[in-house]
Structure formats: C-alpha cells, structure tokens
Short mmCIF file of C-alpha atoms and ligand atoms in Angstrom, two decimals:
data_model
loop_
_atom_site.label_atom_id
_atom_site.label_comp_id
_atom_site.label_asym_id
_atom_site.label_seq_id
_atom_site.Cartn_x
_atom_site.Cartn_y
_atom_site.Cartn_z
CA UNK P 1 -6.42 -3.04 -26.17
CA UNK P 2 -9.48 -1.80 -24.32
CA UNK P 3 -9.10 -2.08 -20.57
CA UNK P 4 -11.62 -3.59 -18.19
CA UNK P 5 -12.24 -0.45 -16.16
CA UNK P 6 -10.53 1.98 -13.84
CA UNK P 7 -8.59 1.03 -10.74
CA UNK P 8 -7.71 3.49 -7.98
CA UNK P 9 -5.62 2.85 -4.95
CA UNK P 10 -3.73 4.93 -2.44
CA UNK P 11 -1.04 4.42 0.14
CA UNK P 12 0.29 6.67 2.83
CA UNK P 13 3.83 7.93 2.22
CA UNK P 14 5.81 5.61 4.45
CA UNK P 15 9.14 6.05 2.68
CA UNK P 16 11.20 3.16 1.44
CA UNK P 17 8.97 0.19 0.83
CA UNK P 18 9.60 -3.12 2.53
CA UNK P 19 8.73 -6.67 1.57
CA UNK P 20 5.39 -6.37 3.34
CA UNK P 21 4.42 -3.36 1.22
CA UNK P 22 5.76 -5.03 -1.89
CA UNK P 23 4.08 -8.42 -1.52
CA UNK P 24 0.98 -6.88 0.06
CA UNK P 25 0.28 -4.12 -2.43
CA UNK P 26 2.88 -2.92 -4.90
CA UNK P 27 3.28 -6.20 -6.76
CA UNK P 28 -0.44 -6.27 -7.27
CA UNK P 29 -0.51 -2.63 -8.41
CA UNK P 30 2.01 -3.55 -11.08
CA UNK P 31 0.05 -6.61 -12.23
CA UNK P 32 -3.25 -4.74 -12.52
CA UNK P 33 -1.81 -2.41 -15.15
CA UNK P 34 -2.15 -5.07 -17.83
CA UNK P 35 -5.94 -5.16 -17.60
CA UNK P 36 -7.05 -1.87 -16.06
CA UNK P 37 -6.54 1.86 -16.36
CA UNK P 38 -4.80 2.44 -13.09
CA UNK P 39 -4.42 5.47 -10.85
CA UNK P 40 -2.08 5.19 -7.87
CA UNK P 41 -1.91 7.93 -5.33
CA UNK P 42 0.47 8.82 -2.53
CA UNK P 43 -2.03 9.99 0.07
CA UNK P 44 -0.05 12.65 1.91
CA UNK P 45 -3.15 14.37 3.31
CA UNK P 46 -4.27 11.12 4.91
CA UNK P 47 -0.84 10.85 6.49
CA UNK P 48 -1.42 14.15 8.28
CA UNK P 49 -4.15 12.57 10.40
CA UNK P 50 -1.59 10.72 12.52
CA UNK P 51 1.82 12.27 11.82
CA UNK P 52 3.57 13.96 14.70
CA UNK P 53 5.90 15.79 12.35
CA UNK P 54 5.91 16.43 8.63
CA UNK P 55 9.70 16.62 8.53
CA UNK P 56 10.05 13.45 6.44
CA UNK P 57 6.85 13.76 4.44
CA UNK P 58 8.46 14.99 1.24
CA UNK P 59 11.32 12.54 1.34
CA UNK P 60 9.02 9.65 2.22
CA UNK P 61 6.83 10.55 -0.74
CA UNK P 62 9.85 10.55 -3.01
CA UNK P 63 11.24 7.26 -1.72
CA UNK P 64 7.89 5.54 -2.02
CA UNK P 65 7.34 6.80 -5.56
CA UNK P 66 10.83 5.64 -6.44
CA UNK P 67 10.09 2.12 -5.20
CA UNK P 68 6.77 2.05 -7.04
CA UNK P 69 8.36 3.05 -10.31
CA UNK P 70 11.30 0.69 -9.81
CA UNK P 71 8.85 -2.14 -9.14
CA UNK P 72 7.29 -1.59 -12.55
CA UNK P 73 4.50 0.93 -12.16
CA UNK P 74 4.61 2.45 -15.59
CA UNK P 75 3.78 6.17 -15.75
CA UNK P 76 3.29 6.03 -19.53
CA UNK P 77 0.06 4.12 -18.95
CA UNK P 78 -0.69 4.57 -15.25
CA UNK P 79 -1.36 7.82 -13.42
CA UNK P 80 0.91 8.13 -10.39
CA UNK P 81 0.47 11.27 -8.31
CA UNK P 82 0.44 12.92 -4.91
CA UNK P 83 -2.96 13.46 -3.31
CA UNK P 84 -2.40 17.08 -2.29
CA UNK P 85 -1.39 18.03 -5.85
CA UNK P 86 -5.05 17.67 -6.84
CA UNK P 87 -6.87 19.84 -4.30
CA UNK P 88 -10.28 19.04 -5.80
CA UNK P 89 -10.26 16.08 -3.43
CA UNK P 90 -10.59 18.42 -0.45
CA UNK P 91 -13.58 20.13 -2.03
CA UNK P 92 -15.26 16.80 -2.60
CA UNK P 93 -14.37 15.80 0.95
CA UNK P 94 -16.28 18.82 2.26
CA UNK P 95 -19.30 18.06 0.14
CA UNK P 96 -19.31 14.37 1.08
CA UNK P 97 -18.97 15.31 4.76
CA UNK P 98 -22.56 16.56 4.64
CA UNK P 99 -23.87 13.10 3.78
CA UNK P 100 -21.57 11.25 6.21
CA UNK P 101 -23.24 10.29 9.50
CA UNK P 102 -20.89 11.02 12.37
CA UNK P 103 -22.05 7.99 14.33
CA UNK P 104 -21.12 5.69 11.51
CA UNK P 105 -17.63 7.19 11.32
CA UNK P 106 -16.95 6.91 15.03
CA UNK P 107 -18.20 3.30 14.99
CA UNK P 108 -15.67 2.14 12.41
CA UNK P 109 -13.12 -0.34 13.79
CA UNK P 110 -10.29 1.54 12.06
CA UNK P 111 -11.26 4.73 13.90
CA UNK P 112 -11.52 2.96 17.24
CA UNK P 113 -8.06 1.47 16.72
CA UNK P 114 -6.58 4.90 16.09
CA UNK P 115 -8.24 6.34 19.17
CA UNK P 116 -6.83 3.51 21.26
CA UNK P 117 -3.35 4.01 19.81
CA UNK P 118 -3.38 7.76 20.21
CA UNK P 119 -6.07 8.97 22.61
CA UNK P 120 -4.58 12.47 22.78
CA UNK P 121 -4.86 13.20 19.09
CA UNK P 122 -8.44 12.50 18.10
CA UNK P 123 -8.88 15.25 15.54
CA UNK P 124 -11.67 15.94 13.07
CA UNK P 125 -9.44 14.80 10.21
CA UNK P 126 -9.07 11.42 11.84
CA UNK P 127 -12.83 11.01 12.15
CA UNK P 128 -13.16 12.13 8.55
CA UNK P 129 -10.41 9.85 7.24
CA UNK P 130 -12.88 7.52 5.50
CA UNK P 131 -14.68 10.50 3.93
CA UNK P 132 -11.42 11.69 2.40
CA UNK P 133 -10.76 8.17 1.20
CA UNK P 134 -14.24 8.03 -0.34
CA UNK P 135 -13.48 11.36 -2.02
CA UNK P 136 -10.25 9.91 -3.46
CA UNK P 137 -12.04 6.99 -4.96
CA UNK P 138 -15.15 8.65 -6.35
CA UNK P 139 -13.34 11.74 -7.64
CA UNK P 140 -11.79 9.43 -10.24
CA UNK P 141 -14.96 7.33 -10.67
CA UNK P 142 -12.99 4.20 -9.94
CA UNK P 143 -14.59 0.86 -10.77
CA UNK P 144 -12.24 -1.10 -8.54
CA UNK P 145 -10.15 -0.48 -5.48
CA UNK P 146 -7.40 -2.98 -4.73
CA UNK P 147 -6.77 -2.99 -0.98
CA UNK P 148 -6.10 -5.33 1.89
CA UNK P 149 -9.02 -6.84 3.77
CA UNK P 150 -8.47 -4.37 6.64
CA UNK P 151 -9.79 -1.63 4.35
CA UNK P 152 -13.14 -3.32 3.76
CA UNK P 153 -15.07 -1.06 6.16
CA UNK P 154 -13.74 1.97 4.29
CA UNK P 155 -14.82 0.64 0.92
CA UNK P 156 -18.24 -0.22 2.31
CA UNK P 157 -18.43 3.30 3.72
CA UNK P 158 -17.51 4.70 0.30
CA UNK P 159 -20.30 2.72 -1.35
CA UNK P 160 -22.83 3.96 1.20
CA UNK P 161 -21.63 7.52 0.74
CA UNK P 162 -22.12 7.27 -3.01
CA UNK P 163 -25.66 6.01 -2.51
CA UNK P 164 -26.44 8.76 0.01
CA UNK P 165 -25.07 11.44 -2.27
CA UNK P 166 -26.83 10.23 -5.39
CA UNK P 167 -30.09 9.81 -3.47
CA UNK P 168 -29.90 13.17 -1.74
CA UNK P 169 -29.14 15.06 -4.92
CA UNK P 170 -31.29 12.85 -7.07
CA UNK P 171 -28.55 12.09 -9.54
CA UNK P 172 -26.19 9.34 -10.64
CA UNK P 173 -23.02 11.39 -10.77
CA UNK P 174 -20.98 9.29 -8.36
CA UNK P 175 -20.05 5.69 -8.99
CA UNK P 176 -20.03 2.85 -6.46
CA UNK P 177 -16.64 1.19 -6.51
CA UNK P 178 -16.03 -2.51 -6.11
CA UNK P 179 -13.37 -3.89 -3.82
CA UNK P 180 -10.61 -6.14 -5.09
CA UNK P 181 -9.20 -7.82 -2.04
CA UNK P 182 -5.47 -8.26 -2.40
CA UNK P 183 -4.88 -11.88 -1.47
CA UNK P 184 -1.49 -12.09 0.10
CA UNK P 185 0.17 -14.17 2.73
CA UNK P 186 0.52 -12.05 5.83
CA UNK P 187 4.12 -10.90 5.74
CA UNK P 188 5.72 -11.27 9.16
CA UNK P 189 8.72 -9.18 10.14
CA UNK P 190 12.21 -10.26 11.11
CA UNK P 191 11.02 -10.77 14.70
CA UNK P 192 9.07 -13.77 13.45
CA UNK P 193 6.02 -12.56 15.36
CA UNK P 194 4.41 -9.38 14.12
CA UNK P 195 3.31 -8.07 10.76
CA UNK P 196 6.21 -6.46 8.93
CA UNK P 197 6.11 -2.73 9.52
CA UNK P 198 8.45 0.20 9.65
CA UNK P 199 7.10 1.33 13.01
CA UNK P 200 8.05 -2.03 14.55
CA UNK P 201 11.47 -1.87 12.91
CA UNK P 202 11.17 -5.48 11.75
CA UNK P 203 11.17 -4.69 8.04
CA UNK P 204 13.27 -5.78 5.10
CA UNK P 205 13.49 -2.87 2.67
CA UNK P 206 13.47 -3.42 -1.06
CA UNK P 207 16.24 -0.89 -1.55
CA UNK P 208 18.81 -2.71 0.57
CA UNK P 209 21.97 -3.96 -1.12
CA UNK P 210 22.49 -7.68 -1.50
CA UNK P 211 24.92 -7.62 1.43
CA UNK P 212 22.52 -5.69 3.65
CA UNK P 213 19.73 -8.10 2.76
CA UNK P 214 21.86 -11.04 3.75
CA UNK P 215 22.70 -9.35 7.06
CA UNK P 216 19.07 -8.66 7.91
CA UNK P 217 17.93 -12.13 6.87
CA UNK P 218 20.54 -13.63 9.18
CA UNK P 219 18.87 -11.82 12.10
CA UNK P 220 15.45 -13.30 11.36
CA UNK P 221 13.85 -15.15 14.24
CA UNK P 222 13.18 -18.82 13.38
CA UNK P 223 11.28 -21.60 15.12
CA UNK P 224 11.91 -20.70 18.79
CA UNK P 225 11.82 -24.38 19.79
CA UNK P 226 14.86 -25.09 17.67
CA UNK P 227 17.77 -24.12 19.88
CA UNK P 228 20.71 -26.27 18.75
CA UNK P 229 21.72 -27.03 15.20
CA UNK P 230 20.88 -30.68 15.88
CA UNK P 231 17.30 -29.95 17.01
CA UNK P 232 14.69 -30.71 14.39
CA UNK P 233 12.75 -27.58 13.40
CA UNK P 234 9.18 -26.91 12.41
CA UNK P 235 8.89 -24.96 9.15
CA UNK P 236 5.16 -24.48 9.74
CA UNK P 237 5.90 -21.98 12.50
CA UNK P 238 9.01 -20.46 10.92
CA UNK P 239 8.89 -17.13 9.13
CA UNK P 240 12.03 -17.95 7.17
CA UNK P 241 10.14 -20.85 5.63
CA UNK P 242 7.14 -18.62 4.76
CA UNK P 243 9.58 -16.38 2.90
CA UNK P 244 11.07 -19.36 1.10
CA UNK P 245 7.57 -20.06 -0.18
CA UNK P 246 7.62 -16.65 -1.85
CA UNK P 247 11.18 -16.44 -3.11
CA UNK P 248 12.53 -19.97 -3.58
CA UNK P 249 11.99 -22.63 -6.24
CA UNK P 250 9.53 -25.48 -5.63
CA UNK P 251 12.48 -27.86 -5.28
CA UNK P 252 14.17 -25.69 -2.68
CA UNK P 253 10.93 -25.22 -0.75
CA UNK P 254 10.44 -28.99 -0.67
CA UNK P 255 14.05 -29.51 0.39
CA UNK P 256 13.83 -26.99 3.26
CA UNK P 257 10.52 -28.44 4.36
CA UNK P 258 12.02 -31.90 4.68
CA UNK P 259 15.54 -31.11 5.84
CA UNK P 260 14.52 -28.62 8.55
CA UNK P 261 12.26 -31.21 10.16
CA UNK P 262 15.08 -33.70 10.42
CA UNK P 263 17.81 -31.19 11.25
CA UNK P 264 19.41 -31.88 7.87
CA UNK P 265 19.73 -28.16 7.22
CA UNK P 266 20.53 -25.59 9.88
CA UNK P 267 18.98 -22.14 10.23
CA UNK P 268 22.16 -20.43 9.04
CA UNK P 269 22.27 -22.27 5.71
CA UNK P 270 18.53 -21.99 5.36
CA UNK P 271 18.75 -18.21 5.74
CA UNK P 272 21.70 -17.93 3.37
CA UNK P 273 19.67 -19.70 0.72
CA UNK P 274 16.73 -17.38 1.36
CA UNK P 275 18.89 -14.25 1.17
CA UNK P 276 20.40 -15.43 -2.11
CA UNK P 277 16.98 -16.04 -3.64
CA UNK P 278 15.59 -12.74 -2.37
CA UNK P 279 18.52 -10.93 -3.90
CA UNK P 280 18.06 -12.65 -7.24
CA UNK P 281 14.38 -11.78 -7.21
CA UNK P 282 14.94 -8.13 -6.29
CA UNK P 283 17.99 -7.48 -8.47
CA UNK P 284 16.11 -6.04 -11.49
CA UNK P 285 14.06 -3.77 -9.22
CA UNK P 286 17.19 -2.54 -7.49
CA UNK P 287 18.93 -1.83 -10.78
CA UNK P 288 15.99 0.23 -11.98
CA UNK P 289 15.85 2.01 -8.65
CA UNK P 290 19.49 2.97 -8.81
CA UNK P 291 19.00 4.30 -12.35
CA UNK P 292 15.94 6.34 -11.39
CA UNK P 293 17.58 7.69 -8.25
CA UNK P 294 20.24 9.37 -10.38
CA UNK P 295 17.64 11.94 -11.44
CA UNK P 296 15.37 12.86 -8.53
CA UNK P 297 13.88 15.75 -10.53
CA UNK P 298 12.51 13.27 -13.03
CA UNK P 299 10.60 11.50 -10.26
CA UNK P 300 8.98 14.79 -9.25
CA UNK P 301 8.23 15.54 -12.91
CA UNK P 302 6.55 12.17 -13.23
CA UNK P 303 4.42 12.95 -10.19
CA UNK P 304 3.59 16.42 -11.55
CA UNK P 305 2.57 14.94 -14.88
CA UNK P 306 0.45 12.37 -13.04
CA UNK P 307 -1.22 15.16 -11.08
CA UNK P 308 -2.02 17.05 -14.29
CA UNK P 309 -3.69 14.00 -15.77
CA UNK P 310 -5.51 13.26 -12.50
CA UNK P 311 -6.68 16.87 -12.22
CA UNK P 312 -8.36 16.74 -15.61
CA UNK P 313 -10.49 13.80 -14.47
CA UNK P 314 -11.08 15.38 -11.06
CA UNK P 315 -12.21 18.69 -12.51
CA UNK P 316 -14.69 16.93 -14.79
CA UNK P 317 -16.20 15.03 -11.85
CA UNK P 318 -16.32 18.19 -9.73
CA UNK P 319 -18.20 20.16 -12.34
CA UNK P 320 -20.82 17.40 -12.36
CA UNK P 321 -20.86 17.29 -8.55
CA UNK P 322 -21.24 21.07 -8.18
CA UNK P 323 -24.10 21.07 -10.65
CA UNK P 324 -25.83 18.12 -8.94
CA UNK P 325 -25.55 19.76 -5.53
CA UNK P 326 -26.85 23.04 -6.93
CA UNK P 327 -23.92 25.19 -5.90
CA UNK P 328 -24.48 28.62 -7.47
N1 LIG X 401 -6.69 3.97 3.89
C1 LIG X 401 -5.78 3.35 2.98
C2 LIG X 401 -4.77 2.52 3.81
O1 LIG X 401 -4.49 2.85 4.93
C3 LIG X 401 -5.05 4.34 2.13
C4 LIG X 401 -5.96 5.04 1.17
C5 LIG X 401 -6.31 6.35 1.19
C6 LIG X 401 -6.62 4.44 0.07
N2 LIG X 401 -7.13 6.62 0.15
C7 LIG X 401 -7.34 5.50 -0.55
C8 LIG X 401 -6.67 3.15 -0.44
C9 LIG X 401 -8.12 5.25 -1.68
C10 LIG X 401 -7.45 2.92 -1.55
C11 LIG X 401 -8.19 3.96 -2.17
O2 LIG X 401 -4.24 1.58 3.28
#
C-alpha cells in the first residue's frame, strides 16, 4: 500500500528506555509505521553537545536500539540507524550554518535552558544544535517530524532554514517539514513530582523484570496528603492513578477512582494492581527484547543496514544541494 509520506525522528542515545520514553515517543514511532515511510535515528552527534564522557555512548546506543526494536519498530520497513554512520549530515550542517542567523540560535529557549544548566560548557556545537537537527530532517526530505511540543522551536527553525536556503540558492531542493506533535500525558517519575527521566533517577525502565517492576512501583510516591491507610486519597493528584489510566482496564480505573477517595483501597493494593497490569502490558516487549539481546551483533547489523539505506537517500540530497550551492 502506498504510504502517506516520509517521517523522520531522532532521539539522543540515553540507553535503556523508560516508560516516559515509551509513552512519549517510541509507542508513537511504532504506530506511524503503518501509514508512513519512517526513518528513526539515534542522534549520537547531538549527544556530544552535552555529554561529559562518551564512555557509555556505544552501549547506550545499543540499549536504545534494542528497546526500539523490541517495542515493534520493524527494520524490514523502517530505516533505523545511527546519525554518525551517515556523515553527509555533517556536510549539510556546515552548509546550513551559512544561512543560520546566530542571533536566532542564541535566542532559542532550548539553548538558553542549556546555558543555564551548564554555563561552563557553551560550545559552538551547542549553539548549532538546531542546525544539525535541521540537517537531519532535510537530508532525508522528511514530510513529517513526530516530536514532543518542546521541540516546536527547532521544527520552526528547520522550516525557516529551508526557506532561507531555497531562497538564497534560488532553488527548491530542500523540503519544509511539518510537525506532528506527539500528544501524550506527561509521564511523571516515581517521585510523583517531576517528569520521568534517567538523570533524575525516577524512571521505570521497560527492560526490568516483572519482579523489579513491582519493586519500583511499590516505591512510587502517592497523594502526599494520604498518610494512613484509613485516610481518603485524591487520585487526581496521584501519579499511580495517572499510570492506571494508561495500563489498567476501564473497570479497574473506575474502581480505583472511587475506592481511593473513600479509603476502600489502600496504596499498597493499588500499586500491586498497577504493577501487575504494567507487567502484562510489557510482557511481549520484554520477550522480544530477551530474544534480540541473545545476538547483539544482529542489532549492529540492523543499524548498519539502516545506515546504508539512509546513506543512499542522503547522498542523493547532497548531490542536489552541492549543485544548488554551486560547489565546484
Ligand atoms: N532534539 C531532539 C530531542 O531532543 C532530538 C533530535 C535530533 C531530533 N535530531 C532530530 C528529533 C530530528 C526529530 C528530528 O528530542
């Protein structure tokens, strides 16, 4: 069946994926394969902009790819690859740099955040991060980019860069991508407060065993106002309840919603139910993951094959770009 266009998305190699990554991105990546030609990229070069050490880069790339494939990203139809395996992106980055106003880059909220977080490591690569991202997207002439709303300034920047390039070189070689905002409930970590993230160590990894999942779920922070088992709770402010909404049946969600409010169910039982449902939901993924993990070389082969397919598209775009620019 003819697909509706090309999708490109990238994610930094953060290693084993957690529920936030899964519900926020990976699940959607998997779903998009039915209707679009998809290209998913592990953006290792982007990771270099903030990494203090590259010690875990290779392993994190592997673990992330493993989770993607286990989740159902299908390399027989989708291109899955590592950014640095297709170096054409760095050539396009250089060319796009010349049409990227510095003031615009330093004004981006994402850049300002990074400067605030790490004032001693404001490198050129960090300023150019959105240019590299634009290069990723336009190298493959993507029609759509599925990303979270936080990436909107980068997509807008990409669109402006395409217009600047095409105008400056009087051509229509590059394509303006559209943004597909991934609509997801904000996934809060086990602390019940902050967005789930590895750096905050409040994550629930997909690759945990059923027992480990249960253990972590039992540590989740619930409604802080509910101190004793006999206190009524408020599911509206409880992260365990938000997770029930994702993993439990409509009947169970309704039950928890009612029983928590009248102290009919305690947090311990509520969490046990959640852990059980999470485990049921993730069981097929975990089985596939365990199978795939038996042959690590096959994962790297899949990524190499993805890079070969990506490179063919990239080289085609670059020959058009070089000609449009007038490089001798
Ligand atoms: N900046 C994106 C993020 O932090 C990652 C990324 C890099 C990306 N290149 C991309 C996303 C290209 C979509 C398309 O999430």
